[in-house]
PDB file of C-alpha atoms in Angstrom:
ATOM      1  CA  MET A   1     -10.554 -17.366  -2.947  1.00 57.00           C
ATOM      2  CA  ASN A   2     -13.330 -14.816  -3.738  1.00 74.00           C
ATOM      3  CA  GLU A   3     -12.249 -12.894  -0.628  1.00 92.00           C
ATOM      4  CA  LEU A   4     -12.718  -9.134  -0.843  1.00 96.00           C
ATOM      5  CA  LEU A   5      -9.669  -7.007  -0.126  1.00 97.00           C
ATOM      6  CA  LEU A   6      -9.291  -3.337   0.756  1.00 97.00           C
ATOM      7  CA  VAL A   7      -6.358  -1.955  -1.221  1.00 97.00           C
ATOM      8  CA  VAL A   8      -4.411   0.668   0.729  1.00 97.00           C
ATOM      9  CA  THR A   9      -1.003   2.307   0.537  1.00 95.00           C
ATOM     10  CA  ILE A  10       1.277   2.093   3.563  1.00 94.00           C
ATOM     11  CA  ALA A  11       4.756   3.633   3.441  1.00 92.00           C
ATOM     12  CA  GLY A  12       4.400   4.020  -0.326  1.00 92.00           C
ATOM     13  CA  GLU A  13       3.529   0.338  -0.913  1.00 94.00           C
ATOM     14  CA  ARG A  14       0.184  -0.894  -2.261  1.00 96.00           C
ATOM     15  CA  VAL A  15      -1.020  -3.713   0.011  1.00 97.00           C
ATOM     16  CA  ALA A  16      -4.290  -5.460   0.860  1.00 97.00           C
ATOM     17  CA  LEU A  17      -6.260  -5.753   4.074  1.00 97.00           C
ATOM     18  CA  PRO A  18      -8.971  -8.422   4.349  1.00 96.00           C
ATOM     19  CA  ALA A  19     -12.165  -6.416   3.750  1.00 95.00           C
ATOM     20  CA  ALA A  20     -14.056  -8.671   6.178  1.00 94.00           C
ATOM     21  CA  ALA A  21     -11.896  -7.244   8.988  1.00 94.00           C
ATOM     22  CA  VAL A  22     -12.631  -3.617   8.029  1.00 96.00           C
ATOM     23  CA  GLU A  23     -15.748  -1.984   9.469  1.00 95.00           C
ATOM     24  CA  SER A  24     -15.332   1.367   7.746  1.00 95.00           C
ATOM     25  CA  VAL A  25     -12.903   3.810   6.198  1.00 96.00           C
ATOM     26  CA  VAL A  26     -12.689   7.228   7.830  1.00 94.00           C
ATOM     27  CA  GLU A  27     -10.735  10.446   7.917  1.00 92.00           C
ATOM     28  CA  LEU A  28      -9.454  11.235  11.392  1.00 90.00           C
ATOM     29  CA  ASP A  29      -8.924  14.880  12.251  1.00 84.00           C
ATOM     30  CA  THR A  30      -8.682  14.694  16.035  1.00 84.00           C
ATOM     31  CA  LEU A  31      -6.074  12.607  17.759  1.00 89.00           C
ATOM     32  CA  ILE A  32      -5.517  12.549  21.525  1.00 92.00           C
ATOM     33  CA  PRO A  33      -1.986  11.436  22.515  1.00 91.00           C
ATOM     34  CA  VAL A  34      -1.626   8.587  25.009  1.00 93.00           C
ATOM     35  CA  PRO A  35       1.306   9.057  27.390  1.00 93.00           C
ATOM     36  CA  ARG A  36       3.620   6.038  27.696  1.00 93.00           C
ATOM     37  CA  ALA A  37       1.848   4.132  24.902  1.00 93.00           C
ATOM     38  CA  ALA A  38       3.826   1.951  22.523  1.00 94.00           C
ATOM     39  CA  PRO A  39       5.479   4.033  19.769  1.00 93.00           C
ATOM     40  CA  HIS A  40       3.131   2.750  17.036  1.00 94.00           C
ATOM     41  CA  VAL A  41       0.035   3.870  18.994  1.00 95.00           C
ATOM     42  CA  ALA A  42      -0.574   7.344  17.574  1.00 93.00           C
ATOM     43  CA  GLY A  43      -3.297   8.130  20.105  1.00 94.00           C
ATOM     44  CA  LEU A  44      -7.051   7.876  20.606  1.00 95.00           C
ATOM     45  CA  SER A  45      -9.902   9.170  18.506  1.00 93.00           C
ATOM     46  CA  ALA A  46     -13.690   8.871  18.588  1.00 90.00           C
ATOM     47  CA  LEU A  47     -16.072   7.567  15.963  1.00 88.00           C
ATOM     48  CA  ARG A  48     -19.833   7.436  16.554  1.00 85.00           C
ATOM     49  CA  SER A  49     -19.447   7.319  20.348  1.00 84.00           C
ATOM     50  CA  ARG A  50     -16.736   4.642  20.170  1.00 89.00           C
ATOM     51  CA  VAL A  51     -13.168   5.150  21.274  1.00 92.00           C
ATOM     52  CA  LEU A  52     -10.629   4.067  18.676  1.00 95.00           C
ATOM     53  CA  THR A  53      -7.033   3.213  19.423  1.00 96.00           C
ATOM     54  CA  VAL A  54      -5.177   4.729  16.493  1.00 96.00           C
ATOM     55  CA  ILE A  55      -2.311   2.675  15.063  1.00 96.00           C
ATOM     56  CA  ASP A  56       0.316   4.353  12.892  1.00 94.00           C
ATOM     57  CA  CYS A  57       0.926   1.531  10.384  1.00 95.00           C
ATOM     58  CA  LYS A  58       4.176   3.061   9.172  1.00 94.00           C
ATOM     59  CA  ARG A  59       5.558   3.099  12.732  1.00 93.00           C
ATOM     60  CA  SER A  60       4.265  -0.423  13.373  1.00 95.00           C
ATOM     61  CA  LEU A  61       6.374  -1.515  10.396  1.00 94.00           C
ATOM     62  CA  GLU A  62       9.364   0.473  11.739  1.00 92.00           C
ATOM     63  CA  LEU A  63       9.412   2.627   8.593  1.00 90.00           C
ATOM     64  CA  GLY A  64       9.176   6.065  10.188  1.00 81.00           C
ATOM     65  CA  GLU A  65       6.120   8.073  11.116  1.00 77.00           C
ATOM     66  CA  SER A  66       3.044   8.872   9.025  1.00 75.00           C
ATOM     67  CA  ASP A  67       2.787  12.409   7.687  1.00 66.00           C
ATOM     68  CA  ARG A  68       0.466  14.422   9.903  1.00 63.00           C
ATOM     69  CA  SER A  69       1.178  17.893   8.537  1.00 60.00           C
ATOM     70  CA  ASP A  70      -2.369  18.529   7.270  1.00 61.00           C
ATOM     71  CA  GLY A  71      -3.997  17.120  10.426  1.00 68.00           C
ATOM     72  CA  ILE A  72      -6.197  14.666   8.503  1.00 74.00           C
ATOM     73  CA  ARG A  73      -5.363  10.968   8.362  1.00 85.00           C
ATOM     74  CA  GLU A  74      -7.073   8.258   6.326  1.00 92.00           C
ATOM     75  CA  ALA A  75      -7.728   5.136   8.353  1.00 95.00           C
ATOM     76  CA  ALA A  76      -9.346   1.725   8.143  1.00 97.00           C
ATOM     77  CA  VAL A  77     -11.424   0.952  11.235  1.00 96.00           C
ATOM     78  CA  VAL A  78     -11.212  -2.657  12.443  1.00 96.00           C
ATOM     79  CA  ASP A  79     -12.615  -4.576  15.396  1.00 92.00           C
ATOM     80  CA  PHE A  80     -10.038  -6.936  16.874  1.00 92.00           C
ATOM     81  CA  ASP A  81     -10.562  -8.906  20.085  1.00 91.00           C
ATOM     82  CA  GLY A  82     -13.494  -6.679  21.016  1.00 90.00           C
ATOM     83  CA  HIS A  83     -11.515  -3.438  20.667  1.00 92.00           C
ATOM     84  CA  HIS A  84     -11.808  -0.875  17.889  1.00 95.00           C
ATOM     85  CA  TYR A  85      -8.692   0.308  16.098  1.00 97.00           C
ATOM     86  CA  ALA A  86      -8.106   2.876  13.375  1.00 96.00           C
ATOM     87  CA  LEU A  87      -5.189   1.886  11.150  1.00 97.00           C
ATOM     88  CA  ILE A  88      -3.599   5.011   9.667  1.00 95.00           C
ATOM     89  CA  VAL A  89      -2.670   4.472   6.021  1.00 95.00           C
ATOM     90  CA  ASP A  90      -1.288   6.798   3.338  1.00 93.00           C
ATOM     91  CA  LEU A  91      -4.191   6.198   0.971  1.00 94.00           C
ATOM     92  CA  VAL A  92      -7.322   4.061   0.687  1.00 95.00           C
ATOM     93  CA  GLU A  93      -7.645   2.995  -2.938  1.00 95.00           C
ATOM     94  CA  ASP A  94     -10.377   0.447  -3.672  1.00 94.00           C
ATOM     95  CA  VAL A  95     -12.027  -2.859  -2.814  1.00 96.00           C
ATOM     96  CA  VAL A  96     -11.035  -5.726  -5.109  1.00 96.00           C
ATOM     97  CA  GLU A  97     -11.563  -9.465  -5.225  1.00 96.00           C
ATOM     98  CA  ALA A  98      -8.742 -11.909  -4.502  1.00 95.00           C
ATOM     99  CA  LEU A  99      -8.220 -14.115  -7.554  1.00 95.00           C
ATOM    100  CA  SER A 100      -6.060 -16.619  -5.654  1.00 93.00           C
ATOM    101  CA  ASP A 101      -5.425 -17.922  -2.186  1.00 93.00           C
ATOM    102  CA  ALA A 102      -2.514 -16.329  -0.321  1.00 93.00           C
ATOM    103  CA  THR A 103       0.842 -17.847  -1.259  1.00 93.00           C
ATOM    104  CA  PRO A 104       4.149 -17.506   0.591  1.00 93.00           C
ATOM    105  CA  VAL A 105       6.394 -14.589  -0.324  1.00 91.00           C
ATOM    106  CA  ARG A 106       9.770 -15.764  -1.519  1.00 87.00           C
ATOM    107  CA  ALA A 107      11.637 -12.473  -1.310  1.00 84.00           C
ATOM    108  CA  ALA A 108      13.217 -10.411   1.435  1.00 86.00           C
ATOM    109  CA  MET A 109      10.899  -7.550   2.376  1.00 87.00           C
ATOM    110  CA  GLY A 110      12.384  -6.121   5.538  1.00 88.00           C
ATOM    111  CA  ALA A 111      11.617  -7.127   9.115  1.00 90.00           C
ATOM    112  CA  GLY A 112       8.471  -5.029   9.513  1.00 92.00           C
ATOM    113  CA  TRP A 113       6.819  -6.293   6.329  1.00 94.00           C
ATOM    114  CA  GLU A 114       7.847  -9.889   7.040  1.00 93.00           C
ATOM    115  CA  ARG A 115       6.238  -9.651  10.499  1.00 94.00           C
ATOM    116  CA  VAL A 116       2.832  -8.606   9.092  1.00 95.00           C
ATOM    117  CA  CYS A 117       2.937 -10.636   5.876  1.00 94.00           C
ATOM    118  CA  GLY A 118      -0.031 -12.935   5.314  1.00 93.00           C
ATOM    119  CA  GLY A 119       1.233 -13.946   1.861  1.00 95.00           C
ATOM    120  CA  MET A 120       0.714 -12.664  -1.676  1.00 96.00           C
ATOM    121  CA  VAL A 121      -2.655 -12.664  -3.421  1.00 96.00           C
ATOM    122  CA  ASP A 122      -3.427 -12.107  -7.082  1.00 95.00           C
ATOM    123  CA  THR A 123      -5.955  -9.404  -7.948  1.00 95.00           C
ATOM    124  CA  GLU A 124      -7.159  -7.813 -11.151  1.00 94.00           C
ATOM    125  CA  THR A 125      -4.654  -4.998 -10.504  1.00 90.00           C
ATOM    126  CA  GLY A 126      -1.736  -7.394  -9.932  1.00 93.00           C
ATOM    127  CA  PRO A 127      -0.259  -9.220  -6.935  1.00 95.00           C
ATOM    128  CA  LEU A 128      -0.609  -7.608  -3.509  1.00 96.00           C
ATOM    129  CA  LEU A 129       0.858  -8.337  -0.102  1.00 96.00           C
ATOM    130  CA  LEU A 130      -1.917  -9.459   2.241  1.00 97.00           C
ATOM    131  CA  VAL A 131      -1.392  -7.747   5.601  1.00 96.00           C
ATOM    132  CA  ASP A 132      -2.165  -9.523   8.889  1.00 96.00           C
ATOM    133  CA  VAL A 133      -4.216  -6.927  10.792  1.00 96.00           C
ATOM    134  CA  ALA A 134      -3.467  -8.492  14.201  1.00 96.00           C
ATOM    135  CA  ALA A 135       0.297  -8.283  13.606  1.00 95.00           C
ATOM    136  CA  LEU A 136      -0.019  -4.659  12.495  1.00 95.00           C
ATOM    137  CA  ILE A 137      -1.940  -3.796  15.674  1.00 96.00           C
ATOM    138  CA  ALA A 138       0.557  -5.671  17.886  1.00 94.00           C
ATOM    139  CA  GLY A 139       3.541  -3.711  16.614  1.00 91.00           C
ATOM    140  CA  THR A 140       7.143  -4.722  17.109  1.00 80.00           C
ATOM    141  CA  ALA A 141       8.603  -7.103  19.645  1.00 60.00           C
ATOM    142  CA  GLU A 142       9.817  -4.046  21.613  1.00 56.00           C
ATOM    143  CA  ALA A 143       6.268  -2.654  21.688  1.00 51.00           C
ATOM    144  CA  LYS A 144       4.918  -5.961  23.022  1.00 51.00           C
ATOM    145  CA  ALA A 145       7.523  -6.000  25.796  1.00 48.00           C
ATOM    146  CA  ALA A 146       6.754  -2.420  26.892  1.00 48.00           C
TER     147      ALA A 146
END
C-alpha cells in the first residue's frame, strides 16, 4: 500500500503502471523502424543520449496498433533489466496513490490484458488494473518465440 501509480490510457482503458518503474514521461516524435523486430516493437528512439526500444502497448496486448497519424506519441520511459524502453500509451493522466494492495481480477479481460495483469488496486479515482511492465515489454508468446 502507499505505492504511487502512473495512470495512463492504453487502448481506451485507464490502467496503472507502478510509478517506481517509470523514469520519465516523454513525447516521442522520431521513431526509427527495426527490421525483423517483434510486432510490438515500434522502433528505436533517443532520449538524452540513450537509445530507447519503443514498445507499442496496444500491439503488445494484441489490440491493434497505436495511432501515429500526428507523429507524436506519449510514452512512459522505464528501465528494465538494464535496458531503456519507451512504452507508447494513448494518454498519460496523473500520478495517484494506491489505497489497497493489488487483488486478483475475477473477470474475463481478454488474453492480452490477462497476460499483463498485476491485479486491481483501489485509488481515489476508482479501481485500476495494475499493469506488469515486464509482461508488456515481453509481448505475446509469438513475439517471444520469434
